[in-house]
Coordinates of C-alpha atoms in Angstrom, one line a residue:
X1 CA -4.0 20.6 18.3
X2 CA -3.8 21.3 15.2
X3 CA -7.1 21.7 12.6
X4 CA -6.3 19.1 9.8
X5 CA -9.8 19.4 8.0
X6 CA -8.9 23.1 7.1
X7 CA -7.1 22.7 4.1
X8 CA -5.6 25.3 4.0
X9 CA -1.6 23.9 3.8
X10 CA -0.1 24.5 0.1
X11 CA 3.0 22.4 -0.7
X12 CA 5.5 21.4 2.1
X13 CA 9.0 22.1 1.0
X14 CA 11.8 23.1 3.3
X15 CA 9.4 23.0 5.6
X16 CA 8.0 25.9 4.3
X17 CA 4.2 26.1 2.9
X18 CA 3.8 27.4 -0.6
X19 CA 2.1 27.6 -3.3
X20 CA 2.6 26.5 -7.2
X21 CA 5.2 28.3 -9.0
X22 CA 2.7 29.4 -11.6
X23 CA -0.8 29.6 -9.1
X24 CA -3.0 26.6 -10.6
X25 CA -4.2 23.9 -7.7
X26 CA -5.8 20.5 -8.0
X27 CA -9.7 19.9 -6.9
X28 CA -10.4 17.3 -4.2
X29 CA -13.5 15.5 -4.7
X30 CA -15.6 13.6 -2.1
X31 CA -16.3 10.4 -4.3
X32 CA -19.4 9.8 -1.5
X33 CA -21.2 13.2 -3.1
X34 CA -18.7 14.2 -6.5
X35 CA -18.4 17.3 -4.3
X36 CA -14.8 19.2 -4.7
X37 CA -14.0 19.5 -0.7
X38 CA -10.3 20.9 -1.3
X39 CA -8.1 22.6 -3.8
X40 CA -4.3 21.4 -3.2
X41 CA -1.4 23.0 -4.8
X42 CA -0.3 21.6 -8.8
X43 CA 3.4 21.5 -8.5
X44 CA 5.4 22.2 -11.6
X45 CA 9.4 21.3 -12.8
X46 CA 10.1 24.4 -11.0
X47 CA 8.7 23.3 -7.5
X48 CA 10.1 20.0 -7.9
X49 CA 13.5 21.0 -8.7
X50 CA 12.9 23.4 -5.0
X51 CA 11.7 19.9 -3.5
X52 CA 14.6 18.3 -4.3
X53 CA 16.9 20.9 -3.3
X54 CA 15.4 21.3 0.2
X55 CA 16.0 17.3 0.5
X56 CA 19.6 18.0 -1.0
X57 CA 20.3 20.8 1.9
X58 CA 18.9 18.9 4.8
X59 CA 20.9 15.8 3.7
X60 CA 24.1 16.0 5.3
X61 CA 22.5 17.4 8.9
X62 CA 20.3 14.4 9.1
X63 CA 22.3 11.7 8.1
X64 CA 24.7 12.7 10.4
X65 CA 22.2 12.8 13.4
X66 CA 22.7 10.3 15.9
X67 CA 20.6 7.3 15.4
X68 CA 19.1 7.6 19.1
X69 CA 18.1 11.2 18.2
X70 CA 15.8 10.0 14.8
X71 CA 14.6 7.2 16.9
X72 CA 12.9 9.9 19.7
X73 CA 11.9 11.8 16.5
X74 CA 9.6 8.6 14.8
X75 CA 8.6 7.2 18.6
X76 CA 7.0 11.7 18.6
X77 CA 5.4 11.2 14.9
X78 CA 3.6 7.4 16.2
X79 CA 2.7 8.9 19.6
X80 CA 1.2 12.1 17.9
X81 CA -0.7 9.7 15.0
X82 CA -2.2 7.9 17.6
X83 CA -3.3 11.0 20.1
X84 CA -4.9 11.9 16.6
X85 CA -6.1 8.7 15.2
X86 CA -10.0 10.4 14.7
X87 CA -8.9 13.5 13.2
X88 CA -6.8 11.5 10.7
X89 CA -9.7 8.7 10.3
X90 CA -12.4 11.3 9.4
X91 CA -10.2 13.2 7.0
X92 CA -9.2 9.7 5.2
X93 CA -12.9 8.9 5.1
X94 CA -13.9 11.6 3.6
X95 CA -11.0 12.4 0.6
X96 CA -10.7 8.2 0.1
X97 CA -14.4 7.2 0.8
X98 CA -12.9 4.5 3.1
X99 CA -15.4 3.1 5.6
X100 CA -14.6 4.8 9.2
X101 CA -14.1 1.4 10.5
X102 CA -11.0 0.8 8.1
X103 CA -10.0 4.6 7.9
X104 CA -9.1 3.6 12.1
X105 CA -7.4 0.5 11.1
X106 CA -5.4 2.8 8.4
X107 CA -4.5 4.8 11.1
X108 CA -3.2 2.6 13.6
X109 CA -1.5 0.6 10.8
X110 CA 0.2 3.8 9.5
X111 CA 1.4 4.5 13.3
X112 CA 2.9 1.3 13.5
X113 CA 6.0 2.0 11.0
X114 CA 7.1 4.8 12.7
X115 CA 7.2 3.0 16.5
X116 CA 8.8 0.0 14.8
X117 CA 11.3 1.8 13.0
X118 CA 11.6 3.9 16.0
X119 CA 13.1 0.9 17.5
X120 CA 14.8 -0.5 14.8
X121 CA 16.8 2.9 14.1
X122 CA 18.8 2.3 16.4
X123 CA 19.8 -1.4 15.9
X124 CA 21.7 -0.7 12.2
X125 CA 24.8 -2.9 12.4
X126 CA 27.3 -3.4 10.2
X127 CA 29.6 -6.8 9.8
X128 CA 32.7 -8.1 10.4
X129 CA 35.0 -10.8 9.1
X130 CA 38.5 -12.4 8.4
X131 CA 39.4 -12.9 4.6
X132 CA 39.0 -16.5 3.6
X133 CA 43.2 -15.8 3.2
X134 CA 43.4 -14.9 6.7
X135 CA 45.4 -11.5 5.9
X136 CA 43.2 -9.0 6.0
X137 CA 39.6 -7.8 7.7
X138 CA 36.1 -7.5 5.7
X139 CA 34.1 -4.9 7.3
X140 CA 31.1 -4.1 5.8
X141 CA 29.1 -0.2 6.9
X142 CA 25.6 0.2 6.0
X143 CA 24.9 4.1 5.2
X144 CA 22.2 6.3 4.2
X145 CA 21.4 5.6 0.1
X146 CA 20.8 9.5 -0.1
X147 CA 17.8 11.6 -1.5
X148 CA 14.8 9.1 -1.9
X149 CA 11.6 10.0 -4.4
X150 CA 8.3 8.6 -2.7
X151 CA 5.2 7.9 -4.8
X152 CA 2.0 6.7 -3.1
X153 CA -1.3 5.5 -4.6
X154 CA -4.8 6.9 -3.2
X155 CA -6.1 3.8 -1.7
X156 CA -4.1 4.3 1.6
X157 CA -2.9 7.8 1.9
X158 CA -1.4 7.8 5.2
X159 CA -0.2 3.4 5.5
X160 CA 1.7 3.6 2.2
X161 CA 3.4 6.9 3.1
X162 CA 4.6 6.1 6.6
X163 CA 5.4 2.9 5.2
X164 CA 7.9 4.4 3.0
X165 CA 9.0 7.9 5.5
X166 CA 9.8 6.1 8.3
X167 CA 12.1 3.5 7.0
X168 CA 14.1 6.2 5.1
X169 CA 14.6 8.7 8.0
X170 CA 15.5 6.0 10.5
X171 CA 18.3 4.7 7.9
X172 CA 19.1 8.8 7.8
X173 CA 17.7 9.8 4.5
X174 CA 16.0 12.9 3.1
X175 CA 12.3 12.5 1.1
X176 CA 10.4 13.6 -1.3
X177 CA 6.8 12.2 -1.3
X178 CA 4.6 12.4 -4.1
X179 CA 0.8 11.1 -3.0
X180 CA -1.5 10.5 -5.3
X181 CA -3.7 13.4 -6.0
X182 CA -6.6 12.1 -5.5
X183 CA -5.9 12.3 -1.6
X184 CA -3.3 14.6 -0.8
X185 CA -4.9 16.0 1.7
X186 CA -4.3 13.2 4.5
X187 CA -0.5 13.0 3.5
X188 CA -0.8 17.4 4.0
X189 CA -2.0 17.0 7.6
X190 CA 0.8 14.4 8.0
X191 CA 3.7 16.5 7.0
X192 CA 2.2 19.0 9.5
X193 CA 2.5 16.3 12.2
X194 CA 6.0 15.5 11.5
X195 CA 7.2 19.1 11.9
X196 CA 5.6 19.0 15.1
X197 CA 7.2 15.8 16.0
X198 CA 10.6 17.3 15.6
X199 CA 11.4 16.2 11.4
X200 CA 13.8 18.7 10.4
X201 CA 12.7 21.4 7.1
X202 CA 13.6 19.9 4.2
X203 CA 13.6 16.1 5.2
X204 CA 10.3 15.3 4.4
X205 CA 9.2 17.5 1.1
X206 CA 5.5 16.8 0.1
X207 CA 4.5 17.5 -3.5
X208 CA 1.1 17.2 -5.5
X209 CA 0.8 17.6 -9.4
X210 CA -1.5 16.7 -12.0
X211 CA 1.5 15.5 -14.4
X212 CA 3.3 13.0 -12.1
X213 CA 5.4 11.8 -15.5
X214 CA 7.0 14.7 -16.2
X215 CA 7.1 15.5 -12.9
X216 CA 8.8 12.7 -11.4
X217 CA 11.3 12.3 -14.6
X218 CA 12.7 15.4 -13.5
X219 CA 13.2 14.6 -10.3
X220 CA 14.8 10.9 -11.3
X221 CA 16.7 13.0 -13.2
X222 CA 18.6 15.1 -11.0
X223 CA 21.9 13.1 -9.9
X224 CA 21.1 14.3 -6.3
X225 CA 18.0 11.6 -6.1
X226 CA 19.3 8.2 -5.5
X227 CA 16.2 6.1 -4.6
X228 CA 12.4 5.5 -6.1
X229 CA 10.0 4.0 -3.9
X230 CA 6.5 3.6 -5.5
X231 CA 3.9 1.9 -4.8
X232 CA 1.0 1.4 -8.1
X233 CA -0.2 -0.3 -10.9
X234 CA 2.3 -2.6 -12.6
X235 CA 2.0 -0.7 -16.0
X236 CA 3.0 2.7 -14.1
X237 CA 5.5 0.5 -12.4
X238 CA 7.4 -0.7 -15.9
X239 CA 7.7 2.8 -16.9
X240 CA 9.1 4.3 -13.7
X241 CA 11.7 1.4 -14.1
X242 CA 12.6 2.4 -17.5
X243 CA 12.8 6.0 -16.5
X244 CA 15.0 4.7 -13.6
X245 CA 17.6 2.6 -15.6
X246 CA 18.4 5.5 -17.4
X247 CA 20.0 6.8 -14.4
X248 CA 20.8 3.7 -12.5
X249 CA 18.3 5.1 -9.6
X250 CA 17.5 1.9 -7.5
X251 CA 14.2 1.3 -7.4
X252 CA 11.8 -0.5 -4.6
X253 CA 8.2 -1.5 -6.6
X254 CA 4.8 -3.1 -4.7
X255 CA 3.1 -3.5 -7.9
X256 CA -0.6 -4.9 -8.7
X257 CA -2.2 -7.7 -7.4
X258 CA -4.3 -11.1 -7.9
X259 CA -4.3 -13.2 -4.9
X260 CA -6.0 -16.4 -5.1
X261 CA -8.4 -17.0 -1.7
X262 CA -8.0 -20.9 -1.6
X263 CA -10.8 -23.0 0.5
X264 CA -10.5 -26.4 0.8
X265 CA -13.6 -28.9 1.7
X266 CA -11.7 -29.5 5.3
X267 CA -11.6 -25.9 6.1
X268 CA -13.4 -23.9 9.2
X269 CA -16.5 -22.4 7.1
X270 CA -17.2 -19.9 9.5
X271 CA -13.5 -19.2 9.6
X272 CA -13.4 -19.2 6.0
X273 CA -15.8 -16.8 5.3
X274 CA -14.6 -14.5 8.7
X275 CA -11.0 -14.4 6.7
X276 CA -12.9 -13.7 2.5
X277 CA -14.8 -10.7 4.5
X278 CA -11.6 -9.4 5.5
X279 CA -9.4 -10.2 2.5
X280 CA -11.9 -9.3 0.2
X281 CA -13.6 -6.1 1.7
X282 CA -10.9 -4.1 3.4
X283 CA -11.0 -1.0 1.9
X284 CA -14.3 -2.0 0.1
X285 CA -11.7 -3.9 -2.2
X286 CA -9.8 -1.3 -3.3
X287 CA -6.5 -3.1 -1.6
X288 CA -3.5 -4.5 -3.9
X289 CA -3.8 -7.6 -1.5
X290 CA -7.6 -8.4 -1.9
X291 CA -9.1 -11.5 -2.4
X292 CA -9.2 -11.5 -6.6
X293 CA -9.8 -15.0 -7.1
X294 CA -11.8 -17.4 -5.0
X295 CA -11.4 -20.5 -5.2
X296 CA -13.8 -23.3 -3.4
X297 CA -13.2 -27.2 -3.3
X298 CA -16.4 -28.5 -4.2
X299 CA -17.3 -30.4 -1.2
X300 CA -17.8 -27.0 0.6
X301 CA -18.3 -24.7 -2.3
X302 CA -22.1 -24.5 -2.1
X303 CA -22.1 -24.0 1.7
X304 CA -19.3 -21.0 1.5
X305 CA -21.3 -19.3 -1.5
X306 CA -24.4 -18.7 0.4
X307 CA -22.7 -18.0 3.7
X308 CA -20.4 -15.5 1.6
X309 CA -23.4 -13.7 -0.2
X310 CA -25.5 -13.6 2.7
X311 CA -22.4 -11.6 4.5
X312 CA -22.0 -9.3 1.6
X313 CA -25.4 -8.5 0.6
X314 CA -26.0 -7.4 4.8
X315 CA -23.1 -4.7 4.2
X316 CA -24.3 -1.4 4.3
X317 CA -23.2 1.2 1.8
X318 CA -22.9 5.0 2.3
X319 CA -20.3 7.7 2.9
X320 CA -17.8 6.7 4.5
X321 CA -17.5 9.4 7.2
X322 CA -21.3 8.2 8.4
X323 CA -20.0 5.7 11.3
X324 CA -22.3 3.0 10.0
X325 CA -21.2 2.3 6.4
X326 CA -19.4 -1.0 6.0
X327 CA -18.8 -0.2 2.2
X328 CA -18.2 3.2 0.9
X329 CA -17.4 4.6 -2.4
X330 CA -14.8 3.8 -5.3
X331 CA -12.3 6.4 -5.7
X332 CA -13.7 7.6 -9.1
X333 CA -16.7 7.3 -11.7
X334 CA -13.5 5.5 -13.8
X335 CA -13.3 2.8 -11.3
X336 CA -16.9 1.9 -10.9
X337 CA -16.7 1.6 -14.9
X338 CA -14.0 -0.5 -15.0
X339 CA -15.8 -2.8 -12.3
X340 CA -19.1 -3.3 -14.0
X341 CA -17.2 -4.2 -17.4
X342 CA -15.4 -6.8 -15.5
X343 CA -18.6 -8.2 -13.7
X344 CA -20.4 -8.0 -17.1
X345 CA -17.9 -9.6 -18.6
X346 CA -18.1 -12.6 -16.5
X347 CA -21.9 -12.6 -16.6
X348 CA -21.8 -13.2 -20.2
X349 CA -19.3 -15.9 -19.9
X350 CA -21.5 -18.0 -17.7
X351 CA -21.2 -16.4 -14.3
X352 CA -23.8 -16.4 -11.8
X353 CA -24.3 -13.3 -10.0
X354 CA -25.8 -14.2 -6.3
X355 CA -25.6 -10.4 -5.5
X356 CA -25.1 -7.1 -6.1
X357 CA -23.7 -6.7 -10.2
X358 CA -25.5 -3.4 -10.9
X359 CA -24.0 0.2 -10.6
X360 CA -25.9 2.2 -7.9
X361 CA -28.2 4.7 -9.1
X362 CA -27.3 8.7 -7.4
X363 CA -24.5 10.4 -6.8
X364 CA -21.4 9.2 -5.4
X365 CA -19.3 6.5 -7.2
X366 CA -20.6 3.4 -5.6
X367 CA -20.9 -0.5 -6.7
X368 CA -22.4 -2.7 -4.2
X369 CA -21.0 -5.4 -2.9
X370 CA -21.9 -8.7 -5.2
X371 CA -20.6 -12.2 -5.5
X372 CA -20.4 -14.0 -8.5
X373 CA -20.3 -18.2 -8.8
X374 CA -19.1 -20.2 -11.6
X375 CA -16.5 -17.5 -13.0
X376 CA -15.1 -19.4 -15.5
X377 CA -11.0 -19.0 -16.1
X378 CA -11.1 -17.2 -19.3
X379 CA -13.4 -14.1 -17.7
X380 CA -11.3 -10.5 -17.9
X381 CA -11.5 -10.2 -13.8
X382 CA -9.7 -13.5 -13.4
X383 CA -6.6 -12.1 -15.1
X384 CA -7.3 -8.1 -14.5
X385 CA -7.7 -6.6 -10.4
X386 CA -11.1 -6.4 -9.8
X387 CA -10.1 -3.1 -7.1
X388 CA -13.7 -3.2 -5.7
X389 CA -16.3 -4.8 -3.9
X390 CA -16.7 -7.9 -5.8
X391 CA -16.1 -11.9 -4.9
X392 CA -15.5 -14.1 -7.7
X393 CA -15.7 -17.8 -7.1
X394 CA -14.7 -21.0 -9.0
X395 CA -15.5 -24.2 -7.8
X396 CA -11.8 -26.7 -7.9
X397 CA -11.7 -30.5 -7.1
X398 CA -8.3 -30.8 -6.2
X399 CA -4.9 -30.1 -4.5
X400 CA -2.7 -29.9 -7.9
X401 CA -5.4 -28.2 -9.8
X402 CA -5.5 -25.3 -7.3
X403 CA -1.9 -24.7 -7.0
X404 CA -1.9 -24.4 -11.1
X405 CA -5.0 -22.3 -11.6
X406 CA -3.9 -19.8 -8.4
X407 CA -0.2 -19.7 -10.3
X408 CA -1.8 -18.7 -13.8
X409 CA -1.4 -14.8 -13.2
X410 CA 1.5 -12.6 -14.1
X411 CA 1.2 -11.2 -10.7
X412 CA 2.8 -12.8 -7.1
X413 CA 1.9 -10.4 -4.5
X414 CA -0.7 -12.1 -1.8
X415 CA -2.6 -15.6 -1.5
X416 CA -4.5 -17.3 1.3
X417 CA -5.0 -20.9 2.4
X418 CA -7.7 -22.0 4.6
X419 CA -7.5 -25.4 5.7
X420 CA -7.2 -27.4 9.1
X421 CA -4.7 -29.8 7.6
X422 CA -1.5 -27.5 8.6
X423 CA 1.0 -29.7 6.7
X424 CA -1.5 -29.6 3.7
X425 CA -1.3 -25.6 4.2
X426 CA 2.4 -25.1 4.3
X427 CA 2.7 -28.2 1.3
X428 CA 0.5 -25.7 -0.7
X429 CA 1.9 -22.4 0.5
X430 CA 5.2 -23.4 -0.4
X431 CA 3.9 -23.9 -4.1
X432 CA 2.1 -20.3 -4.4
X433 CA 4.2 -18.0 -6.6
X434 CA 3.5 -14.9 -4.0
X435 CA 5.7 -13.2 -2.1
X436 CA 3.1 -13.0 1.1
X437 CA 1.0 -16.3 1.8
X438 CA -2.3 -15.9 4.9
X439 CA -2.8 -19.1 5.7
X440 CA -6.4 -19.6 7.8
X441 CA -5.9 -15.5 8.1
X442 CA -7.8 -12.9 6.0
X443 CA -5.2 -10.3 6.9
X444 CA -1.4 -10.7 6.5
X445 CA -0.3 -7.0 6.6
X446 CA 2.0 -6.2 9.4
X447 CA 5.1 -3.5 10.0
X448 CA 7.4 -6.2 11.3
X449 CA 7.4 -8.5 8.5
X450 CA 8.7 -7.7 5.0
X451 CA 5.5 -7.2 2.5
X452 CA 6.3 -7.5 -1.2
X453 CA 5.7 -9.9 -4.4
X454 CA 7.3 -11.7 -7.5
X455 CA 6.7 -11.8 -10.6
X456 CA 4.9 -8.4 -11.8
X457 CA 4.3 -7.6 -8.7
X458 CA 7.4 -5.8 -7.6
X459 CA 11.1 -5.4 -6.7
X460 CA 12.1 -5.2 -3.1
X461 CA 10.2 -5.3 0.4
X462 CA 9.0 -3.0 3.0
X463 CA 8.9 -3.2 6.7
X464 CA 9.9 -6.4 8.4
X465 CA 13.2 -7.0 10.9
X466 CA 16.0 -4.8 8.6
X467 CA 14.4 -5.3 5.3
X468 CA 12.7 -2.3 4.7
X469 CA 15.4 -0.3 6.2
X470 CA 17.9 -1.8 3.8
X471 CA 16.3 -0.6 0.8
X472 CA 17.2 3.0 2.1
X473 CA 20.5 1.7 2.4
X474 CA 24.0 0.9 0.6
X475 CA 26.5 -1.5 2.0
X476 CA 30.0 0.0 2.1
X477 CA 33.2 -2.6 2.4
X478 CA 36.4 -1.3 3.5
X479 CA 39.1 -3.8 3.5
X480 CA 41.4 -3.4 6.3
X481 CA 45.0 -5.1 6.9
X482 CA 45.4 -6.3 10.6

């Protein structure tokens, strides 16, 4: 078995490890102690031009392997993840601060794409058809898109790669992956894994740099790459699409995030609150799908406010490698900021703060966990993602105002619904501008069905039955005379 906490892997391209063209390397930091753990490889224009090649080279052999053969190749990489699942859990813990608890869940998650793309690999069909003229046949052929440009953010290094590499080499495409440099080092030990599963060199590249614009420009720029996948803030997201356009590079986007967390007064309190822990603290927040907004009818507002704060103010906090932390650090020092500005914010519009609302004193970058009641609409963290440990609540009367006040965002990514009333819950599901509705569930995530949003929230979806292999896709028609 392989040692994934040494560190020692440079970039993976070809399948070769290397170095930077020009030496310089990026420093890992534990965000539980501010301690560098790691120094990766700072790719420049040169490595990424080397990256894109070895994608280019592999291309045609991989595409052209049979379908059956990439299938046995994902089923290795999910049966190796999971023989592995600690190894992989304590590395995530300790580069992302993630609770060990959730850095399993990760895991498993992650796993999960490759044994469901496994199987759908080999279930790629095309279609078939008579001309409304009845003179000729429509057949349509679905085929690789080519050369695909990956880009992950930190706050699930090994889910939102796998979630984008599998999909891509069961539809017979060659990657490039681009994780976030503040944890390269889980997406490191996964390229490692994948050459032992049987990946070919050169058809999964992994890069790390500190200037991902230039970076990835030139690689969007090279008529080779035919495909951006990214996964990020919807500010980096608008630029990547302008970048894109200017080379008419299709583009799949899961952009930010501010799902509403609807209770109404006829709801399962217990269940209520079971489903806010969940969709609030995985990932101590830090999830493009958290709970952002809560909103409470007021018949059960008061009850759900104390049940809620006496749940978060019982979470322990601490490294998240020690087994039992239930909320561990923020990535940086820059996120804990940003936090307390948005919970002072809404303390000095009104807000009530039932817990939590200071920074920790020490090292490490950690906020506690703290709900706030009375969070009146105009506060920054009812329009901005909060990214942490933090449950705002609004009180609501009724049905219509709900739907209006959970539709007043820009974004469209996640929303929950927890009622008993199942006709009330579809009623006001079907009214959510979101492209992924929980309703009486705190967690909606799963490989078979398509995850995405509308609005600012993205293009495209990912996993699900055919949808996320499709993006790696083009549809070819030949028109054929019978």
């Amino acid at each position: 078995m392989s040692d994934y906490t040494t560190f020692s892997h440079g970039l993976y391209i070809g399948g070769d490890w290397r170095a930077s063209s020009d030496g310089r390397v990026i420093e890992v930091v534990d965000p539980s102690t501010e301690a560098v753990i790691a120094a990766v490889p700072d790719a420049t224009l040169a490595d990424a031009g080397a990256a894109v090649d070895a994608a280019a080279a592999a291309a045609s052999g991989w595409r052209e392997t049979p379908p059956r053969r990439r299938s046995e190749i994902l089923r290795r990489c999910f049966e190796l993840m999971t023989e592995r699942a600690e190894t992989l859990a304590a590395l995530i813990a300790l580069e992302n601060g993630k609770a060990l608890r959730d850095a399993r869940g990760e895991v498993a998650y992650a796993a999960e794409f490759f044994r469901w793309n496994a199987e759908e690999a080999v279930r790629i069909s095309g279609e078939f058809g008579l001309s409304p003229s009845g003179t000729n046949r429509i057949v349509v052929d679905y085929q690789p898109i080519g050369i695909c440009v990956l880009i992950t953010p930190w706050n699930f290094p090994a889910a939102m790669a796998t979630r984008k590499i599998a999909p891509a080499l069961a539809a017979g495409c060659t990657v490039i992956l681009k994780p976030a440099s503040e944890t390269p080092l889980t997406a490191y030990a996964l390229a490692a894994l994948y050459e032992e599963a049987g990946v070919p060199p050169g058809v999964v590249n992994v890069i790390t740099t500190s200037n991902p614009g230039t970076v990835t420009s030139a690689m969007l720029a090279d008529a080779r790459v035919r495909k951006l996948s990214f996964t990020g803030s919807t500010g980096v997201g608008r630029v990547l699409l302008a970048e894109s356009a200017k080379h008419v590079i299709s583009c799949s986007m899961e952009l930010g995030g501010n799902a509403p967390f609807i209770v109404f007064d006829d709801a399962d309190l217990e269940a209520a609150l079971d489903g806010a822990m969940i969709a609030k603290m995985r990932n101590a927040g830090e999830a493009c799908t958290a709970a952002n907004r809560l909103y409470v009818q007021a018949g059960i507002h008061d009850a759900f406010a104390e049940g809620l704060r006496k749940r978060m103010a019982a979470l322990k906090v601490g490294p998240g490698t020690e087994s039992d932390t239930a909320c561990g650090p923020m990535i940086t020092r820059k996120a804990v900021d940003k936090i307390d500005r948005l919970v002072q914010d809404a303390f000095a519009r009104g807000a009530k703060v039932l817990c939590g609302g200071a920074i920790s004193e020490g090292r490490g970058y950690f906020y506690p966990p703290t709900v706030l009641c009375d969070v009146p609409a105009d506060a920054l963290m009812a329009h901005k993602e909060i990214f942490g440990p933090v449950a705002p609540i609004s009180r609501f009367e009724g049905e219509a105002e709900v739907i209006a006040k959970a539709n007043d965002t820009e974004y469209g990514l996640a929303a929950y619904i927890y009622t008993r009333d199942l006709a009330k819950g579809m009623r006001v599901a079907s009214k959510i501008e979101s492209g992924m509705i929980a309703l009486n569930r705190g967690l909606m995530s799963d490989p078979a069905a398509p995850f995405g949003g509308v609005k600012q929230s993205g293009l495209g979806r990912e996993g699900g039955q055919k949808h996320g292999i499709v993006e790696f896709m083009e549809a070819k028609y030949i028109a054929v005379t019978m």
